[in-house]
PDB file of N, CA and C in Angstrom:
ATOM      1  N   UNK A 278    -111.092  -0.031  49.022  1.00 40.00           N
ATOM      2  CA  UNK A 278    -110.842   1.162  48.221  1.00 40.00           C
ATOM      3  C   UNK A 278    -110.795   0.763  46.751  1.00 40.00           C
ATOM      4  N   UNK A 279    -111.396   1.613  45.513  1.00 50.00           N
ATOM      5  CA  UNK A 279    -111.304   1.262  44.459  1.00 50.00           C
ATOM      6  C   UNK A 279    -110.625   1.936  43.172  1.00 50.00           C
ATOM      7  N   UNK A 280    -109.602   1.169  42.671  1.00 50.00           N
ATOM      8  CA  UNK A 280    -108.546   2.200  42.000  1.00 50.00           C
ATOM      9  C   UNK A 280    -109.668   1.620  40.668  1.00 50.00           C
ATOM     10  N   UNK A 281    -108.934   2.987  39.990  1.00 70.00           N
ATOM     11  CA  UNK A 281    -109.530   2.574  38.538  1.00 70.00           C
ATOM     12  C   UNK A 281    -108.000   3.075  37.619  1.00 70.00           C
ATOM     13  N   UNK A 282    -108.227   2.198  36.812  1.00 74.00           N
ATOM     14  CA  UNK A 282    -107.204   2.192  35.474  1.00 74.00           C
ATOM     15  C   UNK A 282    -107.820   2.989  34.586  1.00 74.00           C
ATOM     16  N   UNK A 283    -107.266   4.216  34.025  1.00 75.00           N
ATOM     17  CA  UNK A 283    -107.188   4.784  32.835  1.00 75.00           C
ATOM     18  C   UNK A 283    -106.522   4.313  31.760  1.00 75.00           C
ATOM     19  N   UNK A 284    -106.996   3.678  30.500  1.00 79.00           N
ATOM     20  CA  UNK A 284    -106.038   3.849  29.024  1.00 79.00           C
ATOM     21  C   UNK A 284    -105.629   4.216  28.231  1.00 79.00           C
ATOM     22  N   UNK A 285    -104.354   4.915  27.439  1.00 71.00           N
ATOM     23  CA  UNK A 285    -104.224   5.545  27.002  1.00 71.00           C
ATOM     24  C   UNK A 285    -105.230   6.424  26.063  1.00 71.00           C
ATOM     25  N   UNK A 286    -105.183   7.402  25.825  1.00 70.00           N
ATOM     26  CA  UNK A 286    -106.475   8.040  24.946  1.00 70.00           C
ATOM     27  C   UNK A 286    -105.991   7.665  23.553  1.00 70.00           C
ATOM     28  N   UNK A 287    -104.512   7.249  23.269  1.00 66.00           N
ATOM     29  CA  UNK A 287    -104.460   7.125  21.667  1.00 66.00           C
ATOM     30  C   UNK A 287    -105.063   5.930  21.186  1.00 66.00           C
ATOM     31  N   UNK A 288    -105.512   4.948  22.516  1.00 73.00           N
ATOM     32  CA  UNK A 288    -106.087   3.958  21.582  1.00 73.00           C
ATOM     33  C   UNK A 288    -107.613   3.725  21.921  1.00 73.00           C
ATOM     34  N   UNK A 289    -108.025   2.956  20.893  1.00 89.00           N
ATOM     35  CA  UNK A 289    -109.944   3.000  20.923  1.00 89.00           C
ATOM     36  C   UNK A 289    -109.959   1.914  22.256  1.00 89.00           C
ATOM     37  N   UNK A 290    -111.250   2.101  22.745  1.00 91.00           N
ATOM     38  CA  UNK A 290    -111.323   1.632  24.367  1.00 91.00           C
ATOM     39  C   UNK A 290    -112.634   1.094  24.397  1.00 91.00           C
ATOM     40  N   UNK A 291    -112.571   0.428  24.802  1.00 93.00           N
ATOM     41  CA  UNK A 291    -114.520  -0.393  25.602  1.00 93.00           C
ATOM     42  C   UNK A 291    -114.528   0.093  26.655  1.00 93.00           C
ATOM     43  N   UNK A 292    -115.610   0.648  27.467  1.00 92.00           N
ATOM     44  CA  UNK A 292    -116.093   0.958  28.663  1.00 92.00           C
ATOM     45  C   UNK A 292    -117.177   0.687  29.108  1.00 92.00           C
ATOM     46  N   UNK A 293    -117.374   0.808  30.416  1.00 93.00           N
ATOM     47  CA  UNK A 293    -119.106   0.492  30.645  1.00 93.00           C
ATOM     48  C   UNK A 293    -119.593   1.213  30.314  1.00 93.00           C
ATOM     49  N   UNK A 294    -120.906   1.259  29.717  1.00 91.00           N
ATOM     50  CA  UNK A 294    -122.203   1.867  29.350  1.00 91.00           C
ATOM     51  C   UNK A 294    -123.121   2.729  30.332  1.00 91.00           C
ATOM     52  N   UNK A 295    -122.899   2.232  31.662  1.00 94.00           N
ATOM     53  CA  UNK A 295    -123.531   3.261  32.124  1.00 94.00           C
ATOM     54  C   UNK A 295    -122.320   4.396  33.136  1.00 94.00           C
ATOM     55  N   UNK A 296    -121.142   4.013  33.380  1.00 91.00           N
ATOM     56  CA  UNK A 296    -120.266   5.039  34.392  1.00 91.00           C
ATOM     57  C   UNK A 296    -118.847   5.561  32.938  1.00 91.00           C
ATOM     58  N   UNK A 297    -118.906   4.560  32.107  1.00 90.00           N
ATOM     59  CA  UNK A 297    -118.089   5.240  31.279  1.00 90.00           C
ATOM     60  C   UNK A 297    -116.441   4.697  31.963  1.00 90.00           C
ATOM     61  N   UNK A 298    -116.565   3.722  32.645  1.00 91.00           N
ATOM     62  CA  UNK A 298    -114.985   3.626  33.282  1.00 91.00           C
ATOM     63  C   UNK A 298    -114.430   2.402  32.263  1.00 91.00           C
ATOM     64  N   UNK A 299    -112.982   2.572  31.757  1.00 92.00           N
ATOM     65  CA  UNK A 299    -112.291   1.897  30.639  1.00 92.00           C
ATOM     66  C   UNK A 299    -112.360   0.593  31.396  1.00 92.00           C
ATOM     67  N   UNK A 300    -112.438  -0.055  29.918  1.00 94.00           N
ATOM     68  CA  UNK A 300    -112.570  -1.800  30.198  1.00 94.00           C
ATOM     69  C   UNK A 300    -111.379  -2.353  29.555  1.00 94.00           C
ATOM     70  N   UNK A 301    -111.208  -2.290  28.371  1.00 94.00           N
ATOM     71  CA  UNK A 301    -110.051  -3.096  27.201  1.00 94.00           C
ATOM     72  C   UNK A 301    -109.832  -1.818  26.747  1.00 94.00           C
ATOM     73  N   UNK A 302    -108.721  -2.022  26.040  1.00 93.00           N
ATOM     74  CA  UNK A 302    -108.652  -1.823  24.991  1.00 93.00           C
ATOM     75  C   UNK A 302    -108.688  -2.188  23.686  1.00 93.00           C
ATOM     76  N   UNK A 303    -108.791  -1.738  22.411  1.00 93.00           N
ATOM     77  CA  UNK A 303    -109.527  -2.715  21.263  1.00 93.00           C
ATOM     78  C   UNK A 303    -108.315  -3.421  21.136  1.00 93.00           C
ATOM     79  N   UNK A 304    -106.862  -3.590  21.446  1.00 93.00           N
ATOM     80  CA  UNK A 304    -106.380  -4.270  20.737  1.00 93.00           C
ATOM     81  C   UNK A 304    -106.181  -6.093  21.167  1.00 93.00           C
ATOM     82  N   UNK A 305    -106.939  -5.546  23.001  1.00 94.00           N
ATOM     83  CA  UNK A 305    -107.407  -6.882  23.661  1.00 94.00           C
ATOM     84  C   UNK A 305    -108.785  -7.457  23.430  1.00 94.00           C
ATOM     85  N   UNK A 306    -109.418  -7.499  22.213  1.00 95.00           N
ATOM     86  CA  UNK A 306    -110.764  -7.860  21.727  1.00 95.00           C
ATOM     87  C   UNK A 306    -110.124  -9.289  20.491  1.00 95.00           C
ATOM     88  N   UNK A 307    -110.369 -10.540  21.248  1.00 95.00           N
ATOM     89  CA  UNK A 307    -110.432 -11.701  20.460  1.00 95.00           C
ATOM     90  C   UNK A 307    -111.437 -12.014  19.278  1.00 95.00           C
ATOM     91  N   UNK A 308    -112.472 -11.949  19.544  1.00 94.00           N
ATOM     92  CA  UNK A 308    -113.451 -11.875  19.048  1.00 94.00           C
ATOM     93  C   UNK A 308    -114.983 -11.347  19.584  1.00 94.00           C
ATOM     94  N   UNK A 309    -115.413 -11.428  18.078  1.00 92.00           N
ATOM     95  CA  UNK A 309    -116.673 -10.967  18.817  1.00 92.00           C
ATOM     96  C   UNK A 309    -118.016 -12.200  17.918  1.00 92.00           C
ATOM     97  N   UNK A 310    -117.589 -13.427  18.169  1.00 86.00           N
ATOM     98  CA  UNK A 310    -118.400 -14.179  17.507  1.00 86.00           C
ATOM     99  C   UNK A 310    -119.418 -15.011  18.601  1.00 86.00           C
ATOM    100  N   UNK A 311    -119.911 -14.294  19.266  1.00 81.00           N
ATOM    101  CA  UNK A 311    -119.889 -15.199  21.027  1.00 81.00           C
ATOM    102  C   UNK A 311    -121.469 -14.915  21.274  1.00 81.00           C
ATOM    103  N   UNK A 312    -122.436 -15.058  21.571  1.00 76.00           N
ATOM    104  CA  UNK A 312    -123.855 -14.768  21.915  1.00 76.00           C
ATOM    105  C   UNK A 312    -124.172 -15.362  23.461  1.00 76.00           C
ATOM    106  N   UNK A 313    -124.550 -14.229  24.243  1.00 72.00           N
ATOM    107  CA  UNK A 313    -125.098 -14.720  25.403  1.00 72.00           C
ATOM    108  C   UNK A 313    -126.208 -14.312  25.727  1.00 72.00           C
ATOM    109  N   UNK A 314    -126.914 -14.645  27.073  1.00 70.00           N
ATOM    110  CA  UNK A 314    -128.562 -14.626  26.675  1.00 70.00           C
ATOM    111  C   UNK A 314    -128.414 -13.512  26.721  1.00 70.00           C
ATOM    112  N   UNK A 315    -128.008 -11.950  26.777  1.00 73.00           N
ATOM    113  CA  UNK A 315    -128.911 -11.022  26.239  1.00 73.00           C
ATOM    114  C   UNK A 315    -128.112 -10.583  25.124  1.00 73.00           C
ATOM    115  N   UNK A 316    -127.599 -11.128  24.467  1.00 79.00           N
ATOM    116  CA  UNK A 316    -127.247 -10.455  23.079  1.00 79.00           C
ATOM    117  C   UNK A 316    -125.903 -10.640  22.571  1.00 79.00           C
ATOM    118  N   UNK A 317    -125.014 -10.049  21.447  1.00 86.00           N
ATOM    119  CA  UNK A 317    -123.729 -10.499  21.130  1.00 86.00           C
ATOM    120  C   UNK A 317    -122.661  -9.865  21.968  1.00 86.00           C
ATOM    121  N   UNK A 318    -121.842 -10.825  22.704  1.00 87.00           N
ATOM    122  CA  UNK A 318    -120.958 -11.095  23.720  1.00 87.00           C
ATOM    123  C   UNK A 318    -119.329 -10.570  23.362  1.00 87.00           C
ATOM    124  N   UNK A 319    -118.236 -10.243  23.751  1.00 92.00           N
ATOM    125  CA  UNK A 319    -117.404  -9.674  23.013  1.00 92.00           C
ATOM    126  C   UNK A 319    -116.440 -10.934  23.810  1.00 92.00           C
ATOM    127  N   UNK A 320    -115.185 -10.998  23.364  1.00 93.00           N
ATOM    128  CA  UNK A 320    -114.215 -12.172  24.063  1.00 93.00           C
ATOM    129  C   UNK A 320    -112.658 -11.237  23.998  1.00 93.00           C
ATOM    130  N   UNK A 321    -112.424 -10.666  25.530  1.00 95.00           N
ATOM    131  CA  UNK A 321    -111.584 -10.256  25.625  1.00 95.00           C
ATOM    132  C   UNK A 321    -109.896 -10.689  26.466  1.00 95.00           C
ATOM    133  N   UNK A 322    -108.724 -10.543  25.466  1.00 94.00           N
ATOM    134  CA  UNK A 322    -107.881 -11.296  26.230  1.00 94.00           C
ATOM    135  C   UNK A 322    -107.301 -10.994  27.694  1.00 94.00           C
ATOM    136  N   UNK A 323    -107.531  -9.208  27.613  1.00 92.00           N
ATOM    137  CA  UNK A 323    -107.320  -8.723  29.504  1.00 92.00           C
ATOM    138  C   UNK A 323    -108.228  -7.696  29.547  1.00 92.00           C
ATOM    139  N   UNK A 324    -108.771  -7.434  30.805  1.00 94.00           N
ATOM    140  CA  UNK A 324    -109.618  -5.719  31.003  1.00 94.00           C
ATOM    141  C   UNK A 324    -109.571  -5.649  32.251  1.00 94.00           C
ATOM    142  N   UNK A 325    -109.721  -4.438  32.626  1.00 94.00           N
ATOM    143  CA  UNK A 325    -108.996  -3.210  33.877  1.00 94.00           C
ATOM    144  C   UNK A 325    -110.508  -3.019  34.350  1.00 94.00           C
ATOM    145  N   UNK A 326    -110.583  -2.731  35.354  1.00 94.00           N
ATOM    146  CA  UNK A 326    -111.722  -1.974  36.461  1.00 94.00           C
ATOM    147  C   UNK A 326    -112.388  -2.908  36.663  1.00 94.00           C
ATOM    148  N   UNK A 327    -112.509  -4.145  36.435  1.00 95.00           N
ATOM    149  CA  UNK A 327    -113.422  -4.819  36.648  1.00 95.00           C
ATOM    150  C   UNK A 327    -113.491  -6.263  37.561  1.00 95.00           C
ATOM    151  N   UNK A 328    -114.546  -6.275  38.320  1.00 95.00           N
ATOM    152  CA  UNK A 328    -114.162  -7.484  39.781  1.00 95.00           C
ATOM    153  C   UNK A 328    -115.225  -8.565  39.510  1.00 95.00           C
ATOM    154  N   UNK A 329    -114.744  -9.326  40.440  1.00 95.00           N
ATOM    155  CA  UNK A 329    -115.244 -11.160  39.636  1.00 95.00           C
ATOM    156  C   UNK A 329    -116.202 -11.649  41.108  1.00 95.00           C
ATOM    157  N   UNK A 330    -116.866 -12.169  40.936  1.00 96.00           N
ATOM    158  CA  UNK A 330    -117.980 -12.928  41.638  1.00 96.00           C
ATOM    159  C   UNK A 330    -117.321 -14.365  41.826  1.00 96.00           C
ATOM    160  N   UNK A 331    -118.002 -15.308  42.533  1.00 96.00           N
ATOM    161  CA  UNK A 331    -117.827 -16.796  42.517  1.00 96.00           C
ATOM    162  C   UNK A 331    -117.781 -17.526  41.575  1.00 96.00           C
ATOM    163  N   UNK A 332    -117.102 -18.339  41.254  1.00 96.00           N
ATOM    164  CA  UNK A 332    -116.991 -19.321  39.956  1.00 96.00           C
ATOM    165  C   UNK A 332    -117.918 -20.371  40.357  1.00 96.00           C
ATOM    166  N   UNK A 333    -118.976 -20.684  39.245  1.00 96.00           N
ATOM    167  CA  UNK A 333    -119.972 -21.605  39.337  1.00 96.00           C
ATOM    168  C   UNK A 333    -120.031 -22.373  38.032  1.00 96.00           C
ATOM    169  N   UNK A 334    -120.748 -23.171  38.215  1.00 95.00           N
ATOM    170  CA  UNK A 334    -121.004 -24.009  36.469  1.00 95.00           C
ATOM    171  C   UNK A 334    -121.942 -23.837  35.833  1.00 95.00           C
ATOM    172  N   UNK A 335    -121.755 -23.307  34.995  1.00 89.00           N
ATOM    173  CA  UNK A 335    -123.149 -23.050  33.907  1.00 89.00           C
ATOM    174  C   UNK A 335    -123.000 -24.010  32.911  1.00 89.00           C
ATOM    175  N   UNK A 336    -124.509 -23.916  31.959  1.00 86.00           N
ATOM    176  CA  UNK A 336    -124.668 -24.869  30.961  1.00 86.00           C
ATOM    177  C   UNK A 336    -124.880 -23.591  29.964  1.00 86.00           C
ATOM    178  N   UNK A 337    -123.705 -23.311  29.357  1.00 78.00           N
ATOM    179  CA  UNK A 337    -123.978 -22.235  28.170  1.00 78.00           C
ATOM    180  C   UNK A 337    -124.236 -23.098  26.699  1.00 78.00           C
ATOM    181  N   UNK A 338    -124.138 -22.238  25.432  1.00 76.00           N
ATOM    182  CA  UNK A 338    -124.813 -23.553  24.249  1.00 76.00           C
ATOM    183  C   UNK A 338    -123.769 -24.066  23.867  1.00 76.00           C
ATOM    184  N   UNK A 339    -122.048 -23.971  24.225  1.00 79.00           N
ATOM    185  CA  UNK A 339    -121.230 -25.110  24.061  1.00 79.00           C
ATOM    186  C   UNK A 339    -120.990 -26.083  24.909  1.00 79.00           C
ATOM    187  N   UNK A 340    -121.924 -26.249  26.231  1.00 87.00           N
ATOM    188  CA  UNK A 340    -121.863 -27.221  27.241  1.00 87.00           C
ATOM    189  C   UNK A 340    -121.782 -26.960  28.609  1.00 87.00           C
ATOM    190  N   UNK A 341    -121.185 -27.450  29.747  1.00 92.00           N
ATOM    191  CA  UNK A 341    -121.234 -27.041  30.658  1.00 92.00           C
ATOM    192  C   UNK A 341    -119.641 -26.138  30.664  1.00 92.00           C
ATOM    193  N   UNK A 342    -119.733 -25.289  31.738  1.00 91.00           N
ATOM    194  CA  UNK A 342    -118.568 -24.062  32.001  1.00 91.00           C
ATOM    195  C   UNK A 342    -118.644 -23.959  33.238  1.00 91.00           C
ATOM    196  N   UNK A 343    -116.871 -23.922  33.558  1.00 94.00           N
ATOM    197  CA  UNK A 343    -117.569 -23.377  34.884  1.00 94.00           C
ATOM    198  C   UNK A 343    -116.500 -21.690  34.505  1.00 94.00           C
ATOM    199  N   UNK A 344    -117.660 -20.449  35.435  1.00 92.00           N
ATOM    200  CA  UNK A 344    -117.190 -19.292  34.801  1.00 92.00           C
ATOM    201  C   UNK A 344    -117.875 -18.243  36.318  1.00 92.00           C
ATOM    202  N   UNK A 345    -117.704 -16.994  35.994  1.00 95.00           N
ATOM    203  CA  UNK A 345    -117.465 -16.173  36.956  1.00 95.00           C
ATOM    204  C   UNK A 345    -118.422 -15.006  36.703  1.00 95.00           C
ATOM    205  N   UNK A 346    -119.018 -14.080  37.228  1.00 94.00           N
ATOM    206  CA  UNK A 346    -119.578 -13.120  36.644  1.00 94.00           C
ATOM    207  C   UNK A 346    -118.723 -12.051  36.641  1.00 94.00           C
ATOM    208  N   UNK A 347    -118.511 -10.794  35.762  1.00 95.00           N
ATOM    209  CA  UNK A 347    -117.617 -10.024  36.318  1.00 95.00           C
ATOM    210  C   UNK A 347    -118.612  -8.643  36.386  1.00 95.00           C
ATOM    211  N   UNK A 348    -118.280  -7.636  36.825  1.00 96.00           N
ATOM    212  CA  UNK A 348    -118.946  -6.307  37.083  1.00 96.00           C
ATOM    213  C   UNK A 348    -118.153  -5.021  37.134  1.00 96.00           C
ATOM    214  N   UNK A 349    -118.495  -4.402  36.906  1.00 95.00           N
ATOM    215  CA  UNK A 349    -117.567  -2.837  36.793  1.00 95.00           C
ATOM    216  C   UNK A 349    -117.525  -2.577  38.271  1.00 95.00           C
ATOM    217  N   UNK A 350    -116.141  -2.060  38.125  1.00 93.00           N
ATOM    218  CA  UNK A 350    -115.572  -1.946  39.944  1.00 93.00           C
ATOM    219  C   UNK A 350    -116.009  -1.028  40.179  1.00 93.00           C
ATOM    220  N   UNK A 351    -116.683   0.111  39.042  1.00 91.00           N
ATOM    221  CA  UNK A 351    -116.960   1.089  39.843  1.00 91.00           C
ATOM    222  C   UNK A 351    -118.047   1.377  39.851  1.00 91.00           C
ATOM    223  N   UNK A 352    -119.361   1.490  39.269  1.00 94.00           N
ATOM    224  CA  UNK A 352    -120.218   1.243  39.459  1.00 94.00           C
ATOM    225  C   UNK A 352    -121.585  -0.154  39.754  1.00 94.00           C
ATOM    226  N   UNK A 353    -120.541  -0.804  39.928  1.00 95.00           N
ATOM    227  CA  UNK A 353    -121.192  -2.400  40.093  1.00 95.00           C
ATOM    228  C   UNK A 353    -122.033  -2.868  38.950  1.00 95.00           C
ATOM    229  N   UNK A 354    -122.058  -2.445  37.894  1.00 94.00           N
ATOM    230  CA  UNK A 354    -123.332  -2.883  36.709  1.00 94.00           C
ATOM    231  C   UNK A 354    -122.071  -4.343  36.310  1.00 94.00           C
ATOM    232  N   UNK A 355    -123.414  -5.717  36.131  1.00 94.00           N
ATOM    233  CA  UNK A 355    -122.751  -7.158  35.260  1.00 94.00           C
ATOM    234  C   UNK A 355    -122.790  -6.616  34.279  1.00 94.00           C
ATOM    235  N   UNK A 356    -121.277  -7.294  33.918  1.00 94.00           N
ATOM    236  CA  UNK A 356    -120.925  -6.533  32.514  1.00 94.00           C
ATOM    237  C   UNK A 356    -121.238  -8.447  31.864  1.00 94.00           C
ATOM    238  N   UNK A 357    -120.883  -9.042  32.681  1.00 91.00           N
ATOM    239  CA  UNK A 357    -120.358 -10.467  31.460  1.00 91.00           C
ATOM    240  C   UNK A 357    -120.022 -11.287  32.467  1.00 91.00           C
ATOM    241  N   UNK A 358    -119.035 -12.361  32.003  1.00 88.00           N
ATOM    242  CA  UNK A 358    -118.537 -13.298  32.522  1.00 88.00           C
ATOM    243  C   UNK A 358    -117.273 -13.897  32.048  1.00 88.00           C
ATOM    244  N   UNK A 359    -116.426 -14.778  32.995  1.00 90.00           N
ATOM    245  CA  UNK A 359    -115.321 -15.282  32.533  1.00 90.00           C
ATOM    246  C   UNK A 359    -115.131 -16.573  32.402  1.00 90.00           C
ATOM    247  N   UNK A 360    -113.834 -17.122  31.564  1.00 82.00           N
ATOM    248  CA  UNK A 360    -114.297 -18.754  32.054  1.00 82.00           C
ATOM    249  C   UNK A 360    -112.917 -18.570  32.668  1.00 82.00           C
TER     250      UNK A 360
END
């Protein structure tokens, strides 16, 4: 069964792009200095709705990682990854 977290509306929010279900909120956005292969990457310290794949090792351009894919719980679209 899949719960989804709502965030408050007073604060600005990231969501997925294609179902619209809340991810962070902006005040959990570390940075955004991060590039992955398809484009600039955001680095967040917690986010809601979203479920994790197997942890594997990648070779990203600061070296090897080992990291996770994550995906929107509710419509399954890869959003990113974790380390």
């Amino acid at each position: 069964r899949t719960f989804r977290s709502y965030l408050p509306r007073s604060h600005r929010t990231y969501s997925c792009v294609h179902c619209r279900a809340h991810l962070a909120r902006h005040e959990e956005l570390i940075s955004k200095s991060f590039q992955g292969s398809h484009g600039r990457a955001y680095l967040f310290n917690s986010v809601v709705n979203v479920g994790c794949g197997p942890a594997e090792q990648r070779l990203l351009l600061t070296g090897l990682h080992s990291v996770a894919d994550i995906f929107c719980q509710s419509c399954k679209t890869t959003l990113g990854w974790k380390y």
